[in-house]
Short mmCIF file of C-alpha atoms in Angstrom, two decimals:
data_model
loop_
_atom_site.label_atom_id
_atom_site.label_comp_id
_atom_site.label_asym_id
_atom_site.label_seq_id
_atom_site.Cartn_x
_atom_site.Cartn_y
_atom_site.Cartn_z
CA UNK A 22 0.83 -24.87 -3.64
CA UNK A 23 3.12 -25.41 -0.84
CA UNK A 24 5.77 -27.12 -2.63
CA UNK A 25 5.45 -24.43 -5.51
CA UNK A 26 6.40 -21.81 -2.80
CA UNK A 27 9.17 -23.97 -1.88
CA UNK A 28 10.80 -24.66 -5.34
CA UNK A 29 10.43 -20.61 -5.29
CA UNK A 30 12.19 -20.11 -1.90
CA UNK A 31 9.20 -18.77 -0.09
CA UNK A 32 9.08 -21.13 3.01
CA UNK A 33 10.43 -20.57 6.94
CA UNK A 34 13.97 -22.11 5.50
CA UNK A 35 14.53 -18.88 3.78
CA UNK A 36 13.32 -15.68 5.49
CA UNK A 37 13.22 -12.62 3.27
CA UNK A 38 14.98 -10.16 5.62
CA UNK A 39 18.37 -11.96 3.63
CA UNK A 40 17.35 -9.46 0.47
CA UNK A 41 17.68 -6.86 3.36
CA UNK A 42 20.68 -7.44 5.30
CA UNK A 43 24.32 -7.71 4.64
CA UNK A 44 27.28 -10.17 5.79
CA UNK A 45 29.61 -7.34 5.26
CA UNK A 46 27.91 -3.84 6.18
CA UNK A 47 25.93 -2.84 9.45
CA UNK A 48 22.36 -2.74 8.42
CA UNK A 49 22.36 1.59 8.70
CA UNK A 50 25.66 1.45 6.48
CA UNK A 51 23.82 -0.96 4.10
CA UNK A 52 20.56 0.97 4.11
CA UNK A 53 22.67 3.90 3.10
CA UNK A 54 25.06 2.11 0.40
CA UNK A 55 21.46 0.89 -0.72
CA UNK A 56 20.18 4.51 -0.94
CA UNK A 57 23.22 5.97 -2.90
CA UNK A 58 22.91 3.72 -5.55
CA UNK A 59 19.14 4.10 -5.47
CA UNK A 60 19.94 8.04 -5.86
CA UNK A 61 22.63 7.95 -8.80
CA UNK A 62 20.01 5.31 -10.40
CA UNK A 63 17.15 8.21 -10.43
CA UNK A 64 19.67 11.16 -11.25
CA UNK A 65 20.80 8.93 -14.66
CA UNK A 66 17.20 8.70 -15.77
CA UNK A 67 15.97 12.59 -15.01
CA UNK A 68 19.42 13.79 -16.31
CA UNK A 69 19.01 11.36 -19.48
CA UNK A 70 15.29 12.51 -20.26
CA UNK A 71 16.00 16.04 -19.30
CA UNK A 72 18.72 16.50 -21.46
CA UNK A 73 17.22 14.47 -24.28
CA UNK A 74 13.25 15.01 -24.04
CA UNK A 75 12.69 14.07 -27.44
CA UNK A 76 13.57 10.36 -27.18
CA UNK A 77 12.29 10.07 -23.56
CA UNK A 78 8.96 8.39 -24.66
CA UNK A 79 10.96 6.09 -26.95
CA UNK A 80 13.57 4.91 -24.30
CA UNK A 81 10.78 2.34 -23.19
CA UNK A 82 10.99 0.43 -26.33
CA UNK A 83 14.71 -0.02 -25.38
CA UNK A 84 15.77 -3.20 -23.26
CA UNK A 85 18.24 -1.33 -22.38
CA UNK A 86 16.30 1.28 -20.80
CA UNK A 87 13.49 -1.62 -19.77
CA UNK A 88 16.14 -3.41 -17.26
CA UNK A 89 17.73 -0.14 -16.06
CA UNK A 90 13.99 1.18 -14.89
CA UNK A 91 13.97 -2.31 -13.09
CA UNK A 92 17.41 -1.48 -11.14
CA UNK A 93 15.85 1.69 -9.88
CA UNK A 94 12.32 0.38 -8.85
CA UNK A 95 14.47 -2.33 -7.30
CA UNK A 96 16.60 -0.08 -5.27
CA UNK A 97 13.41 1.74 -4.05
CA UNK A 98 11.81 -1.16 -3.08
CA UNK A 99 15.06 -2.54 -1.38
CA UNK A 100 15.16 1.19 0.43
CA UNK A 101 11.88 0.82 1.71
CA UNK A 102 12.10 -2.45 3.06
CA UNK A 103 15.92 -2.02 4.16
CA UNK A 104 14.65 0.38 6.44
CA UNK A 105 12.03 -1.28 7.77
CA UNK A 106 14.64 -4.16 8.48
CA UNK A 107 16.57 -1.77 10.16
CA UNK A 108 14.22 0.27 12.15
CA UNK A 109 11.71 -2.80 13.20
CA UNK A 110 13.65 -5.95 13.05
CA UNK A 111 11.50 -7.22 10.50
CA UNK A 112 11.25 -6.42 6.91
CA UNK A 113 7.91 -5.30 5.53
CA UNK A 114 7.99 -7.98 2.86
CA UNK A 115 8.41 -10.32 5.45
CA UNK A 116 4.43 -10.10 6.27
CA UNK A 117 3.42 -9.21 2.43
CA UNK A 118 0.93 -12.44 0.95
CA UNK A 119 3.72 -15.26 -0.58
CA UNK A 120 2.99 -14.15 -3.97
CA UNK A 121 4.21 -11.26 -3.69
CA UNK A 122 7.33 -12.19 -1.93
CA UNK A 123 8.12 -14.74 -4.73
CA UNK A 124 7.49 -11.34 -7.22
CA UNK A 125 10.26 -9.97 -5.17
CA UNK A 126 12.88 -13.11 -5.43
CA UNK A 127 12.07 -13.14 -9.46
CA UNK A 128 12.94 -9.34 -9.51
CA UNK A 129 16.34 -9.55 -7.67
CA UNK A 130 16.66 -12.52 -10.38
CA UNK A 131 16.39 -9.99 -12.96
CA UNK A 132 18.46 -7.27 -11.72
CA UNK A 133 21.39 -9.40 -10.95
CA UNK A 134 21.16 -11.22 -14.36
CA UNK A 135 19.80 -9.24 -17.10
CA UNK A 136 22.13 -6.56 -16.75
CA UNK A 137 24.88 -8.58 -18.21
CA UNK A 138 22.76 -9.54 -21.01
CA UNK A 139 22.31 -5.53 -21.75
CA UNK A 140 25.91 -5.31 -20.99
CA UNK A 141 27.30 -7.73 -23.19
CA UNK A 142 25.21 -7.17 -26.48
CA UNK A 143 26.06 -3.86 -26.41
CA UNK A 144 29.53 -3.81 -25.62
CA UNK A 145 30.10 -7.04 -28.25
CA UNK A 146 27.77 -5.73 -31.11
CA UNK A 147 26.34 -2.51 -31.08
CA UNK A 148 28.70 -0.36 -29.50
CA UNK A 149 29.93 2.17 -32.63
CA UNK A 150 32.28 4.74 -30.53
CA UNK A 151 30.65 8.01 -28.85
CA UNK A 152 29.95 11.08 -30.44
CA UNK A 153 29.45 13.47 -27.49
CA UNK A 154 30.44 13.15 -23.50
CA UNK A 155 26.79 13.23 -22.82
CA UNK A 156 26.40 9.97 -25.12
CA UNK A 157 30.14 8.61 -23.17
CA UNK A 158 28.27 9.32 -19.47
CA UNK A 159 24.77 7.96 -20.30
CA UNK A 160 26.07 4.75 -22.30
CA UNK A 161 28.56 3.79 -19.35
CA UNK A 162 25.77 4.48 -16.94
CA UNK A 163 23.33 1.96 -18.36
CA UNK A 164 25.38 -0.30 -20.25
CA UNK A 165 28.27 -0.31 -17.76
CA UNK A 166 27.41 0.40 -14.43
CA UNK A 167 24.24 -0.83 -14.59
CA UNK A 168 26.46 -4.51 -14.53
CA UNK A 169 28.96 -3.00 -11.58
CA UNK A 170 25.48 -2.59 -9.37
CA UNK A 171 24.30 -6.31 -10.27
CA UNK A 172 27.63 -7.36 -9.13
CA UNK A 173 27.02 -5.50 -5.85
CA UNK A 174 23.50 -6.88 -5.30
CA UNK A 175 25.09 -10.68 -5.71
CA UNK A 176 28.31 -9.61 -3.41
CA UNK A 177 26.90 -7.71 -0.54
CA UNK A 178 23.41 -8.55 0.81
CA UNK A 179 22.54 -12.01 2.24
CA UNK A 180 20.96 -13.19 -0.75
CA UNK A 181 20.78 -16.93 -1.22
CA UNK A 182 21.53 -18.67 -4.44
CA UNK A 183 18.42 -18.24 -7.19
CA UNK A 184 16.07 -21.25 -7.38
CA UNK A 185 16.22 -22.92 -10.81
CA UNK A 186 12.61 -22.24 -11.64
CA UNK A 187 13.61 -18.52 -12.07
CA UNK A 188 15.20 -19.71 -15.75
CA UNK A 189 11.47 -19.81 -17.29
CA UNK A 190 10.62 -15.93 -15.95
CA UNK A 191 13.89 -14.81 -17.82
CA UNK A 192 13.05 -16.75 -20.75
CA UNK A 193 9.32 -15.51 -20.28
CA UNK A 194 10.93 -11.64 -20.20
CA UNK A 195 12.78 -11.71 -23.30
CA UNK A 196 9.87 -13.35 -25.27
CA UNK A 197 8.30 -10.47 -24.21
CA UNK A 198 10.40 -7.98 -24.96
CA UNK A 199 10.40 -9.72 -28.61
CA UNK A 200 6.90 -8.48 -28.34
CA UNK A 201 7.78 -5.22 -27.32
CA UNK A 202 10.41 -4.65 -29.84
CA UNK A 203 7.91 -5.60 -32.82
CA UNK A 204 5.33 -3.94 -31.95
CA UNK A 205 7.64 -0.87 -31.99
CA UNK A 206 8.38 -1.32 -35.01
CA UNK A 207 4.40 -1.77 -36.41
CA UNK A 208 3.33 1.43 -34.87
CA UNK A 209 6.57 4.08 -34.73
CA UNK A 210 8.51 2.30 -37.81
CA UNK A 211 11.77 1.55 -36.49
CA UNK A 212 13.92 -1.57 -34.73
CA UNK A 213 14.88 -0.85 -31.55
CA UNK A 214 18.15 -2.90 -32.27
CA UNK A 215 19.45 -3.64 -35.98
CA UNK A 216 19.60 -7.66 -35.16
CA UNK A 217 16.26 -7.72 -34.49
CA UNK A 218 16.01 -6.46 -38.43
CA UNK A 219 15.04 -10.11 -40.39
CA UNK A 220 15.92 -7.65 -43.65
CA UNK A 221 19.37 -6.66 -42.48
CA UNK A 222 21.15 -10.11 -42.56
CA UNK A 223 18.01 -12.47 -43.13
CA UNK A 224 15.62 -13.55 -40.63
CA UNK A 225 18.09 -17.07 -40.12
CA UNK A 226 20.22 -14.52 -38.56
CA UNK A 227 18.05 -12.71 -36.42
CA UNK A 228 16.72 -15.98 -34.95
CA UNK A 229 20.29 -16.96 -34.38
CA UNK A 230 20.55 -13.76 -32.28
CA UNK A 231 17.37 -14.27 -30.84
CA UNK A 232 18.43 -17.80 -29.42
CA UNK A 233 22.39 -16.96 -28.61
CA UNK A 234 20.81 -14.12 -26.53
CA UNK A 235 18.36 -16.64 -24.81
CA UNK A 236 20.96 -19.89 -24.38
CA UNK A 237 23.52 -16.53 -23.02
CA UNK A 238 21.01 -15.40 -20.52
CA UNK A 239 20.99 -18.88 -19.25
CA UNK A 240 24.80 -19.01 -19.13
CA UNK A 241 24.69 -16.07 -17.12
CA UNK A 242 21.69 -16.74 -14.60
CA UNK A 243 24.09 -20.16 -13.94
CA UNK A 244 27.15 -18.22 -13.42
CA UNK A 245 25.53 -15.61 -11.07
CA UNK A 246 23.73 -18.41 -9.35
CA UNK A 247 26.79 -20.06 -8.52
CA UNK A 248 28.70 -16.84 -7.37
CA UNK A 249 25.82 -16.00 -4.94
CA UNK A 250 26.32 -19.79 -3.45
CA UNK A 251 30.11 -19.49 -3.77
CA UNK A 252 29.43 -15.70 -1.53
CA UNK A 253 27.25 -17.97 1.15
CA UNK A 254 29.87 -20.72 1.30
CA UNK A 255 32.68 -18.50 1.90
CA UNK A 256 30.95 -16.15 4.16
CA UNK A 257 28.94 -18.02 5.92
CA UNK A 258 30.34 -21.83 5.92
CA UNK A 259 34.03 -21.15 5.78
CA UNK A 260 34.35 -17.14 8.08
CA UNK A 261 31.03 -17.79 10.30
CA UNK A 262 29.87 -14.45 8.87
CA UNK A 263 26.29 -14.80 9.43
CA UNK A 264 25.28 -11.30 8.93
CA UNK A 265 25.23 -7.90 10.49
CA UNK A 266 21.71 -8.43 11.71
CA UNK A 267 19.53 -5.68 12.56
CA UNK A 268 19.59 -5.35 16.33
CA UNK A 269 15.81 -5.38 16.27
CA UNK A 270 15.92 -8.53 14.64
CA UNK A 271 12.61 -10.59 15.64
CA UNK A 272 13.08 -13.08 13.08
CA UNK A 273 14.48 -17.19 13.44
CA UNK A 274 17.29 -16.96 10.77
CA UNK A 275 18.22 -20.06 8.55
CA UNK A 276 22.30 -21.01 8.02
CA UNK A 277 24.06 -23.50 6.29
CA UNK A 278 25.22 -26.36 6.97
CA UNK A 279 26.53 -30.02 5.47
CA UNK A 280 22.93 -30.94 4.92
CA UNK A 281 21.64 -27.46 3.23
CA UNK A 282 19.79 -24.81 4.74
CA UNK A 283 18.23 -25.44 8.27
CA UNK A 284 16.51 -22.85 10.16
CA UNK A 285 17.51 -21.56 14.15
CA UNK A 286 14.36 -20.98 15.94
#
């Protein structure tokens, strides 16, 4: 179980207070960059279903809508334990059981990742123009933005580079938003996304989307993998910009060196 942990990242070589803290930004000016984009994340959703009430039960059936819930529960989350970083030296997470701290490495995976996925399907094949600025706002805010705050979360905090074993979670996700999408369709009668339609272009087709969208998630979980490393390198290796540490920090804190990662005590 030990070395399962490992593969995952949950070990003494890689202390969770790195989701938490920032190379750039003092931890209070990170908690409260963290909390803004936590904020606008919450306003986009109560505006959306305000404004539209009618589809607000539907927007769950929506991937779209799926993965931008999971950038606001994420920013919460990263509030909550930001603070606790800040305020105690130690994040909460930090004492949580292991399973749940590998829960938390999987869903910083996901946010950093399968934005782009939301962002380029839509932008490549179903955008169609906008009819109103309501539809202009709420499309850039989840298929737009939503990619700008990924970007963020692999720039800014401390975050080490993704273990490979996160690639069978995303595939795991999408398989199960395949579920998702169907079973939409068996009890409200409609696709959630016209690809997904086997009688719209033949069910080769939709299995061709099916896979490009899986092979492009992989793509992408290797190109944000390598700009997190390519962050650490430059920050860490190359300036010596270990991170604005908490100054309640209680914590050893691991670095980099020639060898890998190696842990101060």
């Amino acid at each position: 179980m030990a070395k399962f942990y490992e593969l995952n990242h949950i070990s003494p070589t890689h202390r969770q207070s790195r989701y938490f803290s920032s190379w750039l930004l003092p931890s209070p000016v990170f908690l409260a960059y963290r909390a803004l984009l936590c904020l606008y994340s919450v306003l986009v959703i109560i505006i959306a279903n305000a404004l539209r009430p009618e589809i607000a039960g539907s927007r769950f059936s929506y991937f779209t809508w799926l993965t931008y819930w999971g950038i606001t529960c994420y920013l919460l989350v990263s509030v909550a334990h930001t603070f606790s970083y800040w305020r105690y030296g130690k994040a909460w997470l930090e004492s949580w059981p292991k399973w749940l701290q590998l829960l938390h490495g999987v869903f910083y995976t996901t946010i950093t990742v399968l934005p782009w996925t939301v962002t380029a399907v839509y932008w490549a094949v179903l955008f169609d123009g906008f009819e109103e600025e309501y539809d202009a706002w709420s499309n850039i805010s989840v298929h737009a933005i939503n990619a700008v705050v990924a970007f963020l979360e692999i720039i800014i905090p401390r975050t080490e580079p993704m273990p490979w074993v996160h690639i069978p979670w995303l595939i795991v996700i999408l398989g199960g938003y395949l579920g998702v999408a169907y079973i939409t369709k068996a009890t409200q009668g409609f696709y959630t996304y016209s690809f997904l339609n086997p009688n719209h272009k033949g069910s080769g087709v939709t299995a061709a989307y099916c896979v490009g969208i899986l092979a492009g998630t992989t793509i992408l979980f290797c190109i944000m993998k390598g700009l997190v490393w390519l962050r650490v390198w430059i920050t860490e290796k190359k300036l010596g910009m270990n991170g604005k540490l908490s100054k309640r920090d209680v914590g050893s804190e691991a670095e980099i060196t020639e060898e890998g990662w190696k842990v101060n005590v």
